[in-house]
PDB file of C-alpha atoms in Angstrom:
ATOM      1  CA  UNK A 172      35.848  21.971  62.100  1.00  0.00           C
ATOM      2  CA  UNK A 173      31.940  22.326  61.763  1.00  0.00           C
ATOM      3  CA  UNK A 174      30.732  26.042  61.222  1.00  0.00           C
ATOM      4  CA  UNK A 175      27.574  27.033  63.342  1.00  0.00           C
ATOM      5  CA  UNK A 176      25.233  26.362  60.956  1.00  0.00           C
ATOM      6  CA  UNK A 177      26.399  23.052  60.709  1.00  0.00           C
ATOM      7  CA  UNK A 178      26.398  22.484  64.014  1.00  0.00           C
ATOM      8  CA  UNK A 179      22.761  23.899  64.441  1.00  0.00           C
ATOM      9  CA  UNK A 180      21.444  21.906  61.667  1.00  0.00           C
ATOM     10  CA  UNK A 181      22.644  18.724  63.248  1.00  0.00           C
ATOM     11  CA  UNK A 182      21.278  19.214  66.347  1.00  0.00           C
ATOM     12  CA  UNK A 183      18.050  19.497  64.894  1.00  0.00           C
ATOM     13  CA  UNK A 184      18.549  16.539  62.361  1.00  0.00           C
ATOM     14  CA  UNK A 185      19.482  14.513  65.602  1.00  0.00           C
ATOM     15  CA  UNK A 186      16.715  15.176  67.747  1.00  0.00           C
ATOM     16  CA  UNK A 187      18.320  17.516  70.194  1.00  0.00           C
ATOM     17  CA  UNK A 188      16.885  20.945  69.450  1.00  0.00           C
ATOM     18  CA  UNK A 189      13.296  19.158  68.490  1.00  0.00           C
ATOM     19  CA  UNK A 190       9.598  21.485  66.787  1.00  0.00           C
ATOM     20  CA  UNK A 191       8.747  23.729  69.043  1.00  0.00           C
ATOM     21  CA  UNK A 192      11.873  24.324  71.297  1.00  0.00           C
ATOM     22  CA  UNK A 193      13.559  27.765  71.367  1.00  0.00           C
ATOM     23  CA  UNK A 194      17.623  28.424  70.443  1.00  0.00           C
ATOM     24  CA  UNK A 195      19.038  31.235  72.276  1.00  0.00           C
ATOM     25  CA  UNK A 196      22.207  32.885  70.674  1.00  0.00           C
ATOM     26  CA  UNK A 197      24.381  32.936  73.718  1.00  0.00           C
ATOM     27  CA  UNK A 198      23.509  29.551  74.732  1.00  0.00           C
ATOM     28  CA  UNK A 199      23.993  28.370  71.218  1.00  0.00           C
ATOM     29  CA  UNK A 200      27.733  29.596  71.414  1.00  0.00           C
ATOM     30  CA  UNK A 201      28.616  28.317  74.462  1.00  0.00           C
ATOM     31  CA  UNK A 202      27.474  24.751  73.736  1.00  0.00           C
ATOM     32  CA  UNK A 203      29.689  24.863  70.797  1.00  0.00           C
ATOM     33  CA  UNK A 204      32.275  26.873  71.412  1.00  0.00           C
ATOM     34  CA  UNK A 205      31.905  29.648  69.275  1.00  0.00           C
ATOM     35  CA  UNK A 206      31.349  33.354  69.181  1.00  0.00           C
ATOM     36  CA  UNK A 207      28.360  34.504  68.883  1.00  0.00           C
ATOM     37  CA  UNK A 208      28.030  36.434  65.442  1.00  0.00           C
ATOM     38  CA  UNK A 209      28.796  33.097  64.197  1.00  0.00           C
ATOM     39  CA  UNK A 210      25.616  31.874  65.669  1.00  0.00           C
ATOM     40  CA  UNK A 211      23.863  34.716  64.451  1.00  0.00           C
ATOM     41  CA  UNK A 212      24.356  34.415  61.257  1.00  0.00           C
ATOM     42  CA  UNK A 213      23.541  30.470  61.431  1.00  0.00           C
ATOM     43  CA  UNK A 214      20.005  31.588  63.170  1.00  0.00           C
ATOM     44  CA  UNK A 215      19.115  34.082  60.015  1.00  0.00           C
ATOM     45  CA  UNK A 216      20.042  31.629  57.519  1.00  0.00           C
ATOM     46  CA  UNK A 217      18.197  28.641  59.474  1.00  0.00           C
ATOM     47  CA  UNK A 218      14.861  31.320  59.337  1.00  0.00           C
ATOM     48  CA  UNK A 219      15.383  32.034  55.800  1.00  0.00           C
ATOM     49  CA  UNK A 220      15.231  28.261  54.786  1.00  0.00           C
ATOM     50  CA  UNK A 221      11.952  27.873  57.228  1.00  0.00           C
ATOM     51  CA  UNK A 222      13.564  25.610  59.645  1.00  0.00           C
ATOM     52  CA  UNK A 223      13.375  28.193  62.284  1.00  0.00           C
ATOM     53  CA  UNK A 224      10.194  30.348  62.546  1.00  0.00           C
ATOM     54  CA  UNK A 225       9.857  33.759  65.073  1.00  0.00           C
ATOM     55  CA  UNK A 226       7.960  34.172  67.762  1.00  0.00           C
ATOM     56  CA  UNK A 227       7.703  37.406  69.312  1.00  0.00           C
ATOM     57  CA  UNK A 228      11.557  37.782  69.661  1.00  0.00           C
ATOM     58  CA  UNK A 229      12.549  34.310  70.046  1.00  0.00           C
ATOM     59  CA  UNK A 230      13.350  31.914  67.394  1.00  0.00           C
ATOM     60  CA  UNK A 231      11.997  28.358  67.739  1.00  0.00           C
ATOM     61  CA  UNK A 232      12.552  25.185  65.562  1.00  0.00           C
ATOM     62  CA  UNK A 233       9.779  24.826  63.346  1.00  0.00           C
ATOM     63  CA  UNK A 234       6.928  22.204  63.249  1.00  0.00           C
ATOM     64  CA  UNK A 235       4.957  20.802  60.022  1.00  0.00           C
ATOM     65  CA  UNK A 236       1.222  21.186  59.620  1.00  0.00           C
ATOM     66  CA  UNK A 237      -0.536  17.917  58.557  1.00  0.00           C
ATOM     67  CA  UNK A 238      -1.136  19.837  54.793  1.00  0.00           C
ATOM     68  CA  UNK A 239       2.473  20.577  54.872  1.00  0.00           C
ATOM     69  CA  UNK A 240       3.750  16.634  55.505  1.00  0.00           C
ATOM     70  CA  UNK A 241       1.500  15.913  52.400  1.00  0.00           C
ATOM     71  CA  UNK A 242       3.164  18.000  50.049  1.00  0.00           C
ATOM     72  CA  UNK A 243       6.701  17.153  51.404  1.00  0.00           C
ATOM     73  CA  UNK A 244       6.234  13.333  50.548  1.00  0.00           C
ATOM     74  CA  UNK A 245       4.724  13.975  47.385  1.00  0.00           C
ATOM     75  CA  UNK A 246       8.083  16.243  46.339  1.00  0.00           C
ATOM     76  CA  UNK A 247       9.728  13.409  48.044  1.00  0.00           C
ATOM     77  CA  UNK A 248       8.507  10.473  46.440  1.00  0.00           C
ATOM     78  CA  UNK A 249       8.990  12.448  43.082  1.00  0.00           C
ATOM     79  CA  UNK A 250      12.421  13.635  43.505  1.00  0.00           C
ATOM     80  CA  UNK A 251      13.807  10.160  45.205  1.00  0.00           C
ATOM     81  CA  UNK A 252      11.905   8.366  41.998  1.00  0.00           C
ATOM     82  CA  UNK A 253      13.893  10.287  39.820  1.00  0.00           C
ATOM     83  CA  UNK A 254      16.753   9.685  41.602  1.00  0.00           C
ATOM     84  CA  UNK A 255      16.603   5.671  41.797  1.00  0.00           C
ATOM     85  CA  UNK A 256      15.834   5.688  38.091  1.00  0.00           C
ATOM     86  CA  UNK A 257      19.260   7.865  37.318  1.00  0.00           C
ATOM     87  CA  UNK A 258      20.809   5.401  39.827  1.00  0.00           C
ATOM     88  CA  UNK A 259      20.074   2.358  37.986  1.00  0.00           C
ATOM     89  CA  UNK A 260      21.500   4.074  34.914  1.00  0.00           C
ATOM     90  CA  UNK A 261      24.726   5.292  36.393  1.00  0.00           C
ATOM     91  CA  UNK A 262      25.403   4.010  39.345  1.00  0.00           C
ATOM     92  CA  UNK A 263      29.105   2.487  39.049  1.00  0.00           C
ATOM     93  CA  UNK A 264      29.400  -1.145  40.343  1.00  0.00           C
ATOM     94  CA  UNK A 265      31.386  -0.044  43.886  1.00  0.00           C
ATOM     95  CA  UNK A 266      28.499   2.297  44.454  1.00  0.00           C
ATOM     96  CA  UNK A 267      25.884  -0.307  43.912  1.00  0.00           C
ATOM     97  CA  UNK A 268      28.482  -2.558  46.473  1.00  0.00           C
ATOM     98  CA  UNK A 269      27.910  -0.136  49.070  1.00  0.00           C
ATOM     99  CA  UNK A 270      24.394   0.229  48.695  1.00  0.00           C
ATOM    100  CA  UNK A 271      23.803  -3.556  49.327  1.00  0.00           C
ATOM    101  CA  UNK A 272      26.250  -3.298  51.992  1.00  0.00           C
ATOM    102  CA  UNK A 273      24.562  -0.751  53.701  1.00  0.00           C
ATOM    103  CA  UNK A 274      21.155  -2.716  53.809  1.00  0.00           C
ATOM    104  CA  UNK A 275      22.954  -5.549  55.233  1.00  0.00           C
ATOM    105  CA  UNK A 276      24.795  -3.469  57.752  1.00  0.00           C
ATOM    106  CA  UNK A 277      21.439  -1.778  58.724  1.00  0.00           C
ATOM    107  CA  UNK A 278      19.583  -5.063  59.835  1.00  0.00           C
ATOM    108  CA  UNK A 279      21.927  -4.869  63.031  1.00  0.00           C
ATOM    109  CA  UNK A 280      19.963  -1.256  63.726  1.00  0.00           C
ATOM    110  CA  UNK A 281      16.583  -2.573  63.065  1.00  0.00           C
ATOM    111  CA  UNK A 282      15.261  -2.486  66.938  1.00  0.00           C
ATOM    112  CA  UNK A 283      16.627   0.952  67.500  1.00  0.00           C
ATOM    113  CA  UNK A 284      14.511   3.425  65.292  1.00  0.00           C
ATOM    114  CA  UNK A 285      17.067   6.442  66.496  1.00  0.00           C
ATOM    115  CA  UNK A 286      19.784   4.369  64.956  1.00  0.00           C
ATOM    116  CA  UNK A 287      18.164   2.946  62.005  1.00  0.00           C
ATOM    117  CA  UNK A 288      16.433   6.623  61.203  1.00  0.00           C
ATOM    118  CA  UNK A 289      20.050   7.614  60.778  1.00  0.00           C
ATOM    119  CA  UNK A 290      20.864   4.612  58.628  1.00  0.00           C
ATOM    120  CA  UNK A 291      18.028   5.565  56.716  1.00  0.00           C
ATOM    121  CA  UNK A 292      19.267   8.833  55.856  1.00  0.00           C
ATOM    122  CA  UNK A 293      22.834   7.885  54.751  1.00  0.00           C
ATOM    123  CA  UNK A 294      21.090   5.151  52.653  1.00  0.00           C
ATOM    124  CA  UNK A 295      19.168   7.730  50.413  1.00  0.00           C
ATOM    125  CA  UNK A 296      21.864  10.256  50.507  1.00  0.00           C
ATOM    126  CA  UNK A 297      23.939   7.366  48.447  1.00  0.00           C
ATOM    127  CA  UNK A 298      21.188   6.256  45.907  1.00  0.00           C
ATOM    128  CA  UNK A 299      21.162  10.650  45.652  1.00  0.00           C
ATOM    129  CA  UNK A 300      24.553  10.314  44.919  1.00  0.00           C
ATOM    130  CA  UNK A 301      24.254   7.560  42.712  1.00  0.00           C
ATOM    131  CA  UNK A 302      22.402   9.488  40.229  1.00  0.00           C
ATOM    132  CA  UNK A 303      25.392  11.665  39.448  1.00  0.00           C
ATOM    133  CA  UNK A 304      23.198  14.894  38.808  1.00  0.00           C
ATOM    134  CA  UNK A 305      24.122  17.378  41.376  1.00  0.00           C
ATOM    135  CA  UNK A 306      21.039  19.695  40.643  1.00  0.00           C
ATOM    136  CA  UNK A 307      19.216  16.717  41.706  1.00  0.00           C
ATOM    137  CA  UNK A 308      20.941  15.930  44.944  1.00  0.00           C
ATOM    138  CA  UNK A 309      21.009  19.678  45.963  1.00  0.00           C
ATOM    139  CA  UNK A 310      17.106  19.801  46.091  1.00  0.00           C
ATOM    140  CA  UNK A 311      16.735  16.327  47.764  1.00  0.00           C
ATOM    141  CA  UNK A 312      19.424  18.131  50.518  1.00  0.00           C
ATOM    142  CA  UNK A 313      16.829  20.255  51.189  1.00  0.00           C
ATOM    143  CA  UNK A 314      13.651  17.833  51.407  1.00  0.00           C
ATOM    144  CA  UNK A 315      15.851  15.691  53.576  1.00  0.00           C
ATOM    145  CA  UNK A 316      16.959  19.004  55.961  1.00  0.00           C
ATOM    146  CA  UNK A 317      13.193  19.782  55.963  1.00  0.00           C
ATOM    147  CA  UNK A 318      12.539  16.815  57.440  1.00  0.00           C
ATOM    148  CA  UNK A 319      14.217  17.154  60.260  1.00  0.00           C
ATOM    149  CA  UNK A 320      11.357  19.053  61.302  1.00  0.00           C
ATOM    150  CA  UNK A 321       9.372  15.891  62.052  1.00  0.00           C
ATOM    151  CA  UNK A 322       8.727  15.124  65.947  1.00  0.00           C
ATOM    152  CA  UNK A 323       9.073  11.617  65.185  1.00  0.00           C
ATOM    153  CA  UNK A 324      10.378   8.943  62.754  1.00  0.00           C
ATOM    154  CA  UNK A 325       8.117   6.719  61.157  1.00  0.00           C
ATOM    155  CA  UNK A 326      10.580   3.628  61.917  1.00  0.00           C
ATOM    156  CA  UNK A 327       9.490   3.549  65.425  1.00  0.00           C
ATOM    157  CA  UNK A 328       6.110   2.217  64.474  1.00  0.00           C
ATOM    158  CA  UNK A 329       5.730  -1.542  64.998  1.00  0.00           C
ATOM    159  CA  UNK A 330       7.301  -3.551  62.302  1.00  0.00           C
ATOM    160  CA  UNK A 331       8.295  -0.670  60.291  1.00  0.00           C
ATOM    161  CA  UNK A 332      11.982  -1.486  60.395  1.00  0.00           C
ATOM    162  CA  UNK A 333      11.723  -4.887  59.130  1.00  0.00           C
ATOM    163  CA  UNK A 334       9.285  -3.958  56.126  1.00  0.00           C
ATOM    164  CA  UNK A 335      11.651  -0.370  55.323  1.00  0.00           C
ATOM    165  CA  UNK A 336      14.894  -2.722  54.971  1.00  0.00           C
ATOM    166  CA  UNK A 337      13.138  -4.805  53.016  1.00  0.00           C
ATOM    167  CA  UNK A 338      12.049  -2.033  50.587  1.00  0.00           C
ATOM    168  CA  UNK A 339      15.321  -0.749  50.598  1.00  0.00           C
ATOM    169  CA  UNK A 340      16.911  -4.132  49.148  1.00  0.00           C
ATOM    170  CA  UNK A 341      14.026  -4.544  46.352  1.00  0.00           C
ATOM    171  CA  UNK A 342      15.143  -1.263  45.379  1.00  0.00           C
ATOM    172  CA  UNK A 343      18.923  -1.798  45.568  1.00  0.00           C
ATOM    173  CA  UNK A 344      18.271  -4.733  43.911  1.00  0.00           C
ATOM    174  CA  UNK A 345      16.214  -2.913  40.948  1.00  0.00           C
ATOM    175  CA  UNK A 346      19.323  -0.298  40.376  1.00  0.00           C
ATOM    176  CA  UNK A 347      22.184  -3.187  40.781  1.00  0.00           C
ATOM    177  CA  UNK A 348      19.601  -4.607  37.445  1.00  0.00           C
ATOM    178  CA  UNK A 349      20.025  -1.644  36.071  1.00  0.00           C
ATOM    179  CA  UNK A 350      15.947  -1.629  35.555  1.00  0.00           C
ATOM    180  CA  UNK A 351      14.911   2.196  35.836  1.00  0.00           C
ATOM    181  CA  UNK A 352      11.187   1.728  36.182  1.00  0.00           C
ATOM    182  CA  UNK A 353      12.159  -1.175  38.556  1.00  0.00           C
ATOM    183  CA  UNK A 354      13.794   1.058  41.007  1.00  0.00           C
ATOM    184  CA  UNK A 355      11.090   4.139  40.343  1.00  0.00           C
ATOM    185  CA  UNK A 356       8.372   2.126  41.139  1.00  0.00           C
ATOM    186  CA  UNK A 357      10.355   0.174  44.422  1.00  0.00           C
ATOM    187  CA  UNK A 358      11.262   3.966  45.466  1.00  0.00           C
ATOM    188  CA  UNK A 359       7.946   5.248  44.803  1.00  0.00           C
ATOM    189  CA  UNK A 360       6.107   2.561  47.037  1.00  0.00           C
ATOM    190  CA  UNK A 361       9.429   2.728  49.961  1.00  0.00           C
ATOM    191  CA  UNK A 362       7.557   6.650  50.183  1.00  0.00           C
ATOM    192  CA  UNK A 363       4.337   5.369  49.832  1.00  0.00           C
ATOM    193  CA  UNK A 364       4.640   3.167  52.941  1.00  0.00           C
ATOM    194  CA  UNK A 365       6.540   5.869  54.906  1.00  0.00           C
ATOM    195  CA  UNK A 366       3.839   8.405  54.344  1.00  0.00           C
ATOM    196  CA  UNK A 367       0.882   6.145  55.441  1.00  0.00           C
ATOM    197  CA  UNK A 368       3.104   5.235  58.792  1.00  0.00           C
ATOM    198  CA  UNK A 369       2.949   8.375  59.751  1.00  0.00           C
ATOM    199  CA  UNK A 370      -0.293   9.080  59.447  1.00  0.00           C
ATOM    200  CA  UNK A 371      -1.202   5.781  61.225  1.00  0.00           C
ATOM    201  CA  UNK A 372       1.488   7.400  64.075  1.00  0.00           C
ATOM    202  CA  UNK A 373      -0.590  11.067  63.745  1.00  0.00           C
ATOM    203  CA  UNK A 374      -3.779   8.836  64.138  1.00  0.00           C
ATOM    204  CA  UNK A 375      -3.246   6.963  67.048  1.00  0.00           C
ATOM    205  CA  UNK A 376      -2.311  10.023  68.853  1.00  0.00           C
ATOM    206  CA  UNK A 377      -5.524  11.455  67.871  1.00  0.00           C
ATOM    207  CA  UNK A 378      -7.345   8.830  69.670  1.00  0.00           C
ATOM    208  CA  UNK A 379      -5.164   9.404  72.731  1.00  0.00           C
TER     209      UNK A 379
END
C-alpha cells in the first residue's frame, strides 16, 4: 500500500491536485483513507521539497515562474544528456528491447496528450535507469517530480506527439548503437524541442 506522500505526489503528477489549488489535511485523509498525521507529515515534506508553497495558513500546490521553467530544462537537458550517454554504454540488450518497445507501444497514445504525457514519463524513467548510476537517477527523480508543477504538457500542442515519438526512437536508436554522443546530442535536442513548445504554449496564451 501507497504511504501519503505517495499518494499526494501522484495526485499532483496526474493532474488532480493542479498549481494553484489548496490541500486540506482532513480532506486529504479521507480521500485516501488514512489518518491524518500521516497526511501531515506528507504536507511538510511536500513544502520542504518546494512542491507545496504557504499561503497564509493554507498550503497550495506550487506554480513555476517563466525564469524558473528556464533553469529546470537547462538542468534537464543536462542531466537526461548524461543519462542517454551512460545508457548507450550500459544499457543491457533487454533494456534497450524495452525501450524500442515502449516507442512502439506509445504511437497508440499519440492523440491523447494525458496518456502519452504519462508514456513520456515512464520512457525517460527507463533510459534513467539504463544508465545504471543511481546518484544520477535520484536527481533526475527530482527534476521529473518538479515538473509536475507544470499546468500543462507540452504534448498537447499540435503535432507535438508525432515529432516527440519520433525523437524518442532517434535516440533509442543512438543508445541500441551504443554511440554516446549520438544519444547526447538526440536527448539534448528531444529537450530542446520540449522547451520551445512550451513557450510557443505560454505565448499564445499571452495573445489571448
Amino acid at each position: 500500500m501507497k504511504d501519503a506522500y505517495s499518494l499526494i505526489l501522484a495526485a499532483i503528477e496526474s493532474g488532480t491536485y493542479r498549481p494553484g489549488d489548496r490541500l486540506v489535511e482532513s480532506e486529504l485523509a479521507e480521500r485516501f483513507g488514512v489518518s491524518r498525521t500521516p497526511v501531515r507529515e506528507a504536507l511538510q515534506r511536500l513544502e520542504t521539497q518546494a512542491m507545496l508553497v504557504r499561503d497564509g495558513r493554507s498550503l497550495i500546490v506550487a506554480s513555476l515562474d517563466h525564469n524558473q521553467l528556464a533553469e529546470l530544462y537547462t538542468v534537464r537537458a543536462e542531466l537526461e544528456a548524461l543519462a542517454a550517454r551512460l545508457a548507450a554504454r550500459h544499457a543491457t540488450p533487454e533494456e534497450v528491447r524495452v525501450l524500442a518497445q515502449m516507442v512502439a507501444d506509445d504511437q497508440r497514445a499519440v492523440r491523447d496528450p494525458e496518456a502519452l504525457a504519462r508514456a513520456n514519463r515512464r520512457f525517460h524513467h527507463q533510459i534513467h535507469l539504463a544508465s545504471h548510476n543511481r546518484y544520477l537517477v535520484q536527481q533526475l527523480d527530482l527534476v521529473h517530480r518538479t515538473m509536475a508543477l507544470m499546468a500543462k504538457t507540452s504534448l498537447a500542442a499540435e503535432g507535438r506527439g508525432e515529432t516527440a515519438l519520433a525523437e524518442h526512437k532517434r535516440i533509442v536508436d543512438a543508445i541500441a548503437a551504443g554511440d554516446g554522443a549520438a544519444a547526447d546530442k538526440a536527448l539534448r535536442q528531444h529537450i530542446s524541442m520540449a522547451w520551445e513548445t512550451r513557450l510557443k504554449l505560454e505565448a499564445a496564451v499571452d495573445r489571448d
